[in-house]
Structures are given as structure tokens and as C-alpha cells.
mmCIF file of C-alpha atoms in Angstrom:
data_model
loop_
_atom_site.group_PDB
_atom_site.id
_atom_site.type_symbol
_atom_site.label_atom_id
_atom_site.label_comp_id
_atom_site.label_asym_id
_atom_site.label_seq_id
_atom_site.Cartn_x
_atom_site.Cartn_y
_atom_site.Cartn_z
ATOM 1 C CA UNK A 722 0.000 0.000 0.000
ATOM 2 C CA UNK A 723 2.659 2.457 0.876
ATOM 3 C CA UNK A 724 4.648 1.426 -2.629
ATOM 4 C CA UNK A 725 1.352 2.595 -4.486
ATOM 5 C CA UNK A 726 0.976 6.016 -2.671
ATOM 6 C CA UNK A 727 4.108 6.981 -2.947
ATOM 7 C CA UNK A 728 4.305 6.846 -6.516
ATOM 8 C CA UNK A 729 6.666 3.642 -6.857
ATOM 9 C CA UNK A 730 9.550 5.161 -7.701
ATOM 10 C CA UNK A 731 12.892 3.024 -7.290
ATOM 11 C CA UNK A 732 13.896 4.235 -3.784
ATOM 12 C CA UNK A 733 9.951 3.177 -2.712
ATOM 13 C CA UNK A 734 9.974 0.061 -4.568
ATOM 14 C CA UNK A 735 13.107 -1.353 -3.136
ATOM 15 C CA UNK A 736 11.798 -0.183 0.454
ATOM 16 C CA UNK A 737 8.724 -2.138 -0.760
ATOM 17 C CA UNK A 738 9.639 -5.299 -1.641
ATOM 18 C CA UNK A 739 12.133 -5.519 1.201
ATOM 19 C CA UNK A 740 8.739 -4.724 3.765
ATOM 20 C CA UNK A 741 7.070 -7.832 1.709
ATOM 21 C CA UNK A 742 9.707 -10.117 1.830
ATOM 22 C CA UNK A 743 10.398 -9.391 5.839
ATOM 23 C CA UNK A 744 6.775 -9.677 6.097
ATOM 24 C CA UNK A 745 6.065 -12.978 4.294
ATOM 25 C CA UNK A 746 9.440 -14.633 6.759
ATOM 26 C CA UNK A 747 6.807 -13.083 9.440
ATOM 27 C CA UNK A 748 3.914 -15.088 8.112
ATOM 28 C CA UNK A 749 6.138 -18.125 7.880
ATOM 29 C CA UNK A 750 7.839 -17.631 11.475
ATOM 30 C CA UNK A 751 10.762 -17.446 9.680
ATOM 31 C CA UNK A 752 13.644 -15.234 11.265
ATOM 32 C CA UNK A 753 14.052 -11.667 9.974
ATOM 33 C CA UNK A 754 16.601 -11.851 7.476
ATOM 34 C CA UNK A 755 17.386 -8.305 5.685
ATOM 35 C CA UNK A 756 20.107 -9.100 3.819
ATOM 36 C CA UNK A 757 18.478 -11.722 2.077
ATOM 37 C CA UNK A 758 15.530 -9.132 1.470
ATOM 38 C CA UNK A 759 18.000 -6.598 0.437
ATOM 39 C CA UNK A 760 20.047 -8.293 -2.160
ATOM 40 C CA UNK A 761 15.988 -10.000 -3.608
ATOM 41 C CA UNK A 762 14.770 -6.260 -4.181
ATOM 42 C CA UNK A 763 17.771 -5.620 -6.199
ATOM 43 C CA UNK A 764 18.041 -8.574 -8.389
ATOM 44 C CA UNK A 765 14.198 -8.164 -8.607
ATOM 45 C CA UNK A 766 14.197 -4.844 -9.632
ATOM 46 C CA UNK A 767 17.252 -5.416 -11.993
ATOM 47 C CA UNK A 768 15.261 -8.064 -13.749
ATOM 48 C CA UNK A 769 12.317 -5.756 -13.897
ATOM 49 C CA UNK A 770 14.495 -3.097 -15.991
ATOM 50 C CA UNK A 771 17.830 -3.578 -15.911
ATOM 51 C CA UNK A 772 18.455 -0.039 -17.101
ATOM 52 C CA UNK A 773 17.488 1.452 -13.460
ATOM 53 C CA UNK A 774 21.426 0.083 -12.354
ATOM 54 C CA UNK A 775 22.300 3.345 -14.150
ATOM 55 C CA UNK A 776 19.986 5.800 -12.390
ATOM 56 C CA UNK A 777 21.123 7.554 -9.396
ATOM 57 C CA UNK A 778 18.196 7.234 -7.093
ATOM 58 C CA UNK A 779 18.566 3.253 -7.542
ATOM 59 C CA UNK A 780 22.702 3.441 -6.804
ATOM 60 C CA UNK A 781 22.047 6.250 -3.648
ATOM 61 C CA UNK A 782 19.093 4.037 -2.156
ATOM 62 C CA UNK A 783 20.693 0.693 -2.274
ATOM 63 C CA UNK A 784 24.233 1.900 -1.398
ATOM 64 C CA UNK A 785 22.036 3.925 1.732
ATOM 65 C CA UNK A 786 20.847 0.607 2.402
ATOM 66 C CA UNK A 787 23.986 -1.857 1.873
ATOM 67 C CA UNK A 788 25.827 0.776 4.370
ATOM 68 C CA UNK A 789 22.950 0.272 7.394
ATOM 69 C CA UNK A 790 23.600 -3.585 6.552
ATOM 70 C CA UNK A 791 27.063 -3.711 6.845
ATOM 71 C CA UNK A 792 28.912 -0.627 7.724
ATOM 72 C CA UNK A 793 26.558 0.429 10.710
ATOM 73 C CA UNK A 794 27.186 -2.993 12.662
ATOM 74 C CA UNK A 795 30.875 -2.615 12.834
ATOM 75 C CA UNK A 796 30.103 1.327 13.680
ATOM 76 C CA UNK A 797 27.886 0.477 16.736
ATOM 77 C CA UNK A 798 30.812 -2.717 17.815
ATOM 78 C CA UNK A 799 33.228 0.316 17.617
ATOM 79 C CA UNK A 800 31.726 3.193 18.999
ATOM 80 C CA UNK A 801 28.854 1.445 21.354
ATOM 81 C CA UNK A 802 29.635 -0.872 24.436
ATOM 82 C CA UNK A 803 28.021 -4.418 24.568
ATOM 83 C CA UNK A 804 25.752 -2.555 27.753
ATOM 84 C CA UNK A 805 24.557 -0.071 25.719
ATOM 85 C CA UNK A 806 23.688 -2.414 22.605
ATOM 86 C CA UNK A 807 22.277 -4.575 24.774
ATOM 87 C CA UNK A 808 20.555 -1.313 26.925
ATOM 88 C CA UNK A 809 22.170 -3.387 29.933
ATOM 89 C CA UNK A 810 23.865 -1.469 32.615
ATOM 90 C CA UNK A 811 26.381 -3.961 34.134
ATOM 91 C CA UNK A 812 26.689 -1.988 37.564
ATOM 92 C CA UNK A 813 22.787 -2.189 37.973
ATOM 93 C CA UNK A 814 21.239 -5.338 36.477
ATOM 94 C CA UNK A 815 17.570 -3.749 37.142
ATOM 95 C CA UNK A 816 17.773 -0.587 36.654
ATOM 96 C CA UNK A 817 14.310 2.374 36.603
ATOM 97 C CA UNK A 818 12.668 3.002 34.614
ATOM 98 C CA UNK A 819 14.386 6.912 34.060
ATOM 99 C CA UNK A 820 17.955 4.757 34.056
ATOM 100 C CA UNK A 821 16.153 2.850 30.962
ATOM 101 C CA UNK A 822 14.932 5.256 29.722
ATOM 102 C CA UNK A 823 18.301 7.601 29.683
ATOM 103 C CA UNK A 824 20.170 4.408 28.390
ATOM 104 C CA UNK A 825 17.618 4.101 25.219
ATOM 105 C CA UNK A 826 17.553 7.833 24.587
ATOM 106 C CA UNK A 827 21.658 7.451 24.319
ATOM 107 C CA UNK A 828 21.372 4.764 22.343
ATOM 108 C CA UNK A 829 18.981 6.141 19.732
ATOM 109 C CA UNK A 830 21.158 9.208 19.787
ATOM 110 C CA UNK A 831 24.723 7.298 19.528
ATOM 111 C CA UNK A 832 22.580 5.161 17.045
ATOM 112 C CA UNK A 833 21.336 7.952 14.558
ATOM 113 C CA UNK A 834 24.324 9.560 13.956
ATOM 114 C CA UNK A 835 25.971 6.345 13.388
ATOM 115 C CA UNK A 836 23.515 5.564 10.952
ATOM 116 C CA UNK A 837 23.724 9.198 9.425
ATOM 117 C CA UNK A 838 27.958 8.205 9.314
ATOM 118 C CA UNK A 839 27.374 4.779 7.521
ATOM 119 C CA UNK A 840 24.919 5.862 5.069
ATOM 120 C CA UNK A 841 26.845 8.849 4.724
ATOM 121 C CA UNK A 842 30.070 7.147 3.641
ATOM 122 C CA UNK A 843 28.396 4.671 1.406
ATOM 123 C CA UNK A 844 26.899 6.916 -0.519
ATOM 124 C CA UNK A 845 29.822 9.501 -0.931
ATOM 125 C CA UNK A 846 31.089 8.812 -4.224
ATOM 126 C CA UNK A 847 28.064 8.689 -6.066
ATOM 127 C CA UNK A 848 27.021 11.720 -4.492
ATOM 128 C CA UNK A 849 30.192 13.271 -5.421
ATOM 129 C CA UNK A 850 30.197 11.679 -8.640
ATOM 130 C CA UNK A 851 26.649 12.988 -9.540
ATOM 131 C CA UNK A 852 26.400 16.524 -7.821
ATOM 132 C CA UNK A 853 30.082 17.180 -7.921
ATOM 133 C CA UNK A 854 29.744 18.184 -4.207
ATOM 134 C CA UNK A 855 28.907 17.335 -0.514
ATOM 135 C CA UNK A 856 26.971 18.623 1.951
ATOM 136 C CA UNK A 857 28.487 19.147 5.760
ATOM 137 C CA UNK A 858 24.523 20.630 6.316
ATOM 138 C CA UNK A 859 22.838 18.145 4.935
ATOM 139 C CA UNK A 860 24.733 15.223 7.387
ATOM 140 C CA UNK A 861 24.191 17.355 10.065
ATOM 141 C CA UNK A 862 20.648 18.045 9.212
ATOM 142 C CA UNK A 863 19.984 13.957 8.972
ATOM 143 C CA UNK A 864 20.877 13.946 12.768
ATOM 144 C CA UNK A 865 17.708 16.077 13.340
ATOM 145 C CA UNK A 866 15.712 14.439 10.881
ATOM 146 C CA UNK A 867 16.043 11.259 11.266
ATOM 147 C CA UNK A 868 14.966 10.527 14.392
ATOM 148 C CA UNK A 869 12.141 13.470 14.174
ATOM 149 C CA UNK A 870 10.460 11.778 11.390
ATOM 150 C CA UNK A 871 10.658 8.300 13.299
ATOM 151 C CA UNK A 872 8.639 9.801 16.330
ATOM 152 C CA UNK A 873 6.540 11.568 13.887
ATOM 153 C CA UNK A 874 5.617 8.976 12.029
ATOM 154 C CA UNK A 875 5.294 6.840 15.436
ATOM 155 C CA UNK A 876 2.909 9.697 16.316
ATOM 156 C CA UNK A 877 0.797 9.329 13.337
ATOM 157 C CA UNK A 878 -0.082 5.370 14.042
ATOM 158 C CA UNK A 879 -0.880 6.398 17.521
ATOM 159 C CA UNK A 880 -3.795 8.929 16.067
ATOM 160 C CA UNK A 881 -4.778 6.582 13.373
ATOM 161 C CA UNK A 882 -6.182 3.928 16.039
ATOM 162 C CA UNK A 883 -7.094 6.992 18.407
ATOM 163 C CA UNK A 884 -9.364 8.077 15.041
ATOM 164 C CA UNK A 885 -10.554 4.369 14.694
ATOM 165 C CA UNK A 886 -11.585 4.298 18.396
ATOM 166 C CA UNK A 887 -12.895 8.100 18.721
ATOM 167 C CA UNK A 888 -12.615 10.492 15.789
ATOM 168 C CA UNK A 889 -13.516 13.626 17.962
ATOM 169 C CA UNK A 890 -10.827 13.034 20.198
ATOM 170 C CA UNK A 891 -8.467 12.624 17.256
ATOM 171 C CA UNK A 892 -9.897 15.283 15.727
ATOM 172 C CA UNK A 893 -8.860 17.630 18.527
ATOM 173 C CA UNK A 894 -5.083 16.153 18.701
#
């Protein structure tokens, strides 16, 4: 559904099929595997039209991808201790719930701009090859953006079943 409204262009359709295929290893109780789901988009979408391996948008949104597959995971071994991966605090084994919640609010921070690093250096040459330039603002502005649109988004679900259950309420948030 979200493939259709958004037009289905590449970037949406690899997003797309990647939901389906996660989503279908769901149905089966199969583990989540998004590699697997990764590297099916692409050769699906390559068989589809193999011309799209030339377009940018195709090259930026699977090398964005690849670089949350495999760069990020070394980034977070590097830069984020087992504890904090696992939101485990060694010195207190049960922490509150503010000490949770301060660990996962570190995380997610640690987390985005790691992600906004390994996307970042993935797609640098094809962003340098294409636009002949690169944009210090534009990294910076991901930090922000990122995890905005992720609560936003979280936000909208919330008033979607608030609508189901009461529209006027939802109507006034």
C-alpha cells in the first residue's frame, strides 16, 4: 500500500519489496533476514528493468541501504559498548525506569548519527560523482531528521487507532 501512494519510484519500490519479503518470513515464522531481502529487491528490480542500475536514485538508495547492513554494525561494535547495545547497565542489572529510559535515549542518539555516518560514507562517491559536491549541512541536518520523522511517524499510528476508536478526540489532537 505504501509502494502505491508513494508513486513507486525506485527508492519506494526497493523499500517495498524488502517490507514484503520481511513480512512474508513473518507469516512463515521465519527469522528476519534483511540481507536476504535486500540483495531480492535488487536482483528483482534489476530483472524488472535492468536499465534502473544506471539511475542515481537506484545506486544512492541501495548503497544507503547496503551501508545500514554492513557498515553500521561494525560502527555500533566500535563506537557502542556491549551494555549499551544490549541497553544493559552492568553496575545495575535492574535498573528504573528513568535509568532505561536515559540508556535508550543514548542509544537512539549514539545510534542515529551512526547511521547518518554509515549511510553517509556509502553513498559519498556517487554523491560526489553525480552533484560534484557534498553537503556538511545536509549530514548534520539527517541527525535532526532522522529521528524526528521516526517519532513523527510513530505519532501518526498512535492517532490513526485513536481516530478508529474516537474520531472527535483525534480530531482535537
Amino acid at each position: 500500500i505504501y509502494t502505491a501512494l508513494a508513486g513507486a519510484n525506485i527508492p519506494v519500490m526497493r523499500a517495498g519489496i524488502m517490507g514484503c519479503m520481511v513480512f512474508i518470513g513473518f507469516i512463515f515464522n521465519q527469522e528476519r533476514n534483511l540481507k536476504s531481502a535486500f540483495f531480492f529487491s535488487f536482483f528483482l528490480l534489476l530483472a524488472l528493468e535492468p536499465s534502473v542500475l544506471f539511475t542515481a536514485s537506484f545506486q544512492l538508495s541501495f548503497l544507503a541501504m547496503a551501508s545500514l547492513l554492513y557498515i553500521l554494525p561494525r560502527l555500533e561494535d566500535a563506537w557502542l559498548p556491549k551494555s549499551q547495545q544490549t541497553q544493559e547497565d552492568p553496575l545495575n542489572p535492574n535498573p528504573g525506569f528513568l535509568v532505561r529510559s536515559w540508556i535508550f535515549l543514548r542509544r537512539s542518539i549514539i545510534g542515529s548519527f551512526l547511521a547518518s555516518v554509515s549511510a553517509t560514507i556509502g553513498m559519498f562517491p556517487v554523491l560526489l560523482w553525480y552533484f560534484n559536491l557534498f553537503s556538511i549541512i545536509g549530514f548534520v541536518c539527517n541527525l535532526v531528521a532522522i529521528p524526528l520523522c521516526t517519532f513523527i511517524i510513530a505519532l501518526s499510528f498512535v492517532l490513526l487507532v485513536v481516530d478508529f476508536i474516537c474520531p472527535p478526540i483525534a480530531a482535537y489532537l
